[in-house]
Amino acid sequence: QVQLAESGGDSVQSGGSLRLTCVVAGKIDSVGYWGWFRQAPGEEREGLAAIDYNGETTYEDSVKDRFTISMSAAKDTLFLQMKRLKPEDTAMYYCAASVLASMPGENPPVLVSDFQFWGQGTQVTVSS
């Protein structure tokens, strides 16, 4: 089992920045890649970014120039640095872990269905 706990969500104005943190515990060695997702009210959960055990990253197009995913050397803390935030970024943000392995030579996927373990979420609200 893998446990995840997010923090760092807040209310900010448009154009501001936030850094989300996700503490990972349990069978960390079983994890092949980690990801950040978000879900706005009435919307489906969407993938934002993923990072695998080797540090390879994937970004969803709408955030790739504004968000950065990273991980501590011990693989026990995941980060999402967000800048130039927009009102449409308002959502509950989740970190997740997958026990699958990304394909050699390919970046990790950011598909909800590929992730087995989830945190409880942290709220990000961006006002105009």
Coordinates of C-alpha atoms in Angstrom, one line a residue:
Q1 CA 0.0 0.0 0.0
V2 CA 1.0 3.6 -0.7
Q3 CA -0.3 6.6 1.2
L4 CA -0.3 10.1 -0.1
A5 CA -1.1 13.4 1.5
E6 CA -1.3 16.7 -0.3
S7 CA -0.8 20.2 1.1
G8 CA -0.1 23.7 -0.1
G9 CA -3.5 24.6 -1.7
D10 CA -4.6 28.2 -1.1
S11 CA -6.6 31.1 -2.5
V12 CA -4.5 33.3 -4.8
Q13 CA -5.1 36.0 -7.4
S14 CA -4.7 35.5 -11.1
G15 CA -1.1 35.5 -12.1
G16 CA 0.1 34.2 -8.7
S17 CA 2.1 31.1 -7.9
L18 CA 1.7 28.2 -5.5
R19 CA 3.7 25.1 -4.8
L20 CA 1.8 21.9 -3.9
T21 CA 3.5 19.2 -1.8
C22 CA 2.6 15.5 -1.6
V23 CA 4.1 13.3 1.1
V24 CA 4.4 9.7 0.0
A25 CA 4.6 6.8 2.5
G26 CA 4.4 3.0 2.5
K27 CA 5.8 0.8 -0.2
I28 CA 7.5 3.6 -2.1
D29 CA 9.7 1.1 -4.0
S30 CA 6.6 -0.4 -5.6
V31 CA 5.8 2.8 -7.4
G32 CA 6.6 3.2 -11.0
Y33 CA 5.5 6.8 -11.5
W34 CA 3.6 9.6 -9.7
G35 CA 1.2 12.2 -11.0
W36 CA -0.8 15.3 -10.3
F37 CA -4.4 15.7 -11.2
R38 CA -7.2 18.1 -10.6
Q39 CA -11.0 18.1 -10.6
A40 CA -13.2 21.1 -10.8
P41 CA -16.9 20.9 -9.6
G42 CA -19.0 19.1 -12.2
E43 CA -15.9 18.2 -14.2
E44 CA -14.0 14.9 -14.7
R45 CA -10.7 14.5 -13.0
E46 CA -7.9 15.4 -15.4
G47 CA -4.2 14.6 -15.5
L48 CA -1.7 17.5 -15.3
A49 CA 1.7 16.0 -15.0
A50 CA 3.6 12.8 -14.3
I51 CA 7.1 11.8 -13.3
D52 CA 8.6 8.3 -13.3
Y53 CA 11.3 6.6 -11.2
N54 CA 14.0 7.9 -13.6
G55 CA 12.8 11.5 -13.5
E56 CA 11.2 11.5 -16.9
T57 CA 8.2 13.8 -17.0
T58 CA 5.0 14.3 -19.0
Y59 CA 2.7 17.4 -19.0
E60 CA -0.8 18.1 -20.2
D61 CA -0.7 20.8 -22.9
S62 CA -2.6 23.5 -21.0
V63 CA -0.1 23.5 -18.1
K64 CA 3.3 22.5 -19.6
D65 CA 4.6 26.1 -19.7
R66 CA 3.3 27.0 -16.3
F67 CA 3.6 23.9 -14.0
T68 CA 6.6 21.9 -13.0
I69 CA 6.5 18.5 -11.4
S70 CA 9.5 17.3 -9.3
M71 CA 10.3 14.7 -6.7
S72 CA 12.7 14.5 -3.8
A73 CA 15.8 12.2 -4.1
A74 CA 14.3 9.8 -1.6
K75 CA 11.1 9.5 -3.7
D76 CA 9.0 10.4 -0.6
T77 CA 7.9 13.9 -1.5
L78 CA 6.3 15.0 -4.8
F79 CA 6.0 18.7 -5.8
L80 CA 4.0 20.7 -8.2
Q81 CA 5.2 24.2 -8.8
M82 CA 2.5 26.3 -10.4
K83 CA 3.0 29.8 -11.8
R84 CA 0.9 32.3 -13.8
L85 CA -2.2 30.8 -12.3
K86 CA -5.5 31.5 -14.0
P87 CA -9.1 31.4 -12.7
E88 CA -9.7 28.2 -14.8
D89 CA -7.0 26.5 -12.7
T90 CA -9.4 26.5 -9.7
A91 CA -10.0 22.9 -8.6
M92 CA -9.2 20.3 -6.1
Y93 CA -5.7 19.0 -6.8
Y94 CA -4.7 15.4 -6.1
C95 CA -1.4 13.5 -6.2
A96 CA -1.4 9.9 -7.1
A97 CA 0.9 6.9 -7.5
S98 CA 1.0 4.0 -9.9
V99 CA 2.5 0.6 -9.5
L100 CA 2.8 0.3 -13.3
A101 CA 6.1 0.9 -15.0
S102 CA 6.4 3.4 -17.8
M103 CA 7.5 1.9 -21.1
P104 CA 11.2 2.1 -21.9
G105 CA 12.0 5.2 -23.9
E106 CA 8.5 6.6 -23.3
N107 CA 7.4 9.3 -20.8
P108 CA 5.0 8.2 -18.1
P109 CA 1.3 8.5 -18.9
V110 CA -1.1 10.8 -17.1
L111 CA -4.2 8.8 -17.2
V112 CA -6.5 8.5 -14.2
S113 CA -7.1 4.8 -14.9
D114 CA -3.3 4.0 -14.5
F115 CA -3.1 5.3 -10.9
Q116 CA -4.1 3.1 -8.0
F117 CA -3.3 5.2 -5.0
W118 CA -4.7 8.7 -4.3
G119 CA -4.4 11.5 -1.8
Q120 CA -7.4 13.3 -0.3
G121 CA -6.7 16.5 -2.3
T122 CA -5.9 20.1 -1.6
Q123 CA -8.0 23.0 -2.8
V124 CA -6.6 25.7 -5.2
T125 CA -8.7 28.8 -5.8
V126 CA -7.7 31.5 -8.3
S127 CA -9.6 34.7 -8.3
S128 CA -9.6 37.2 -11.2

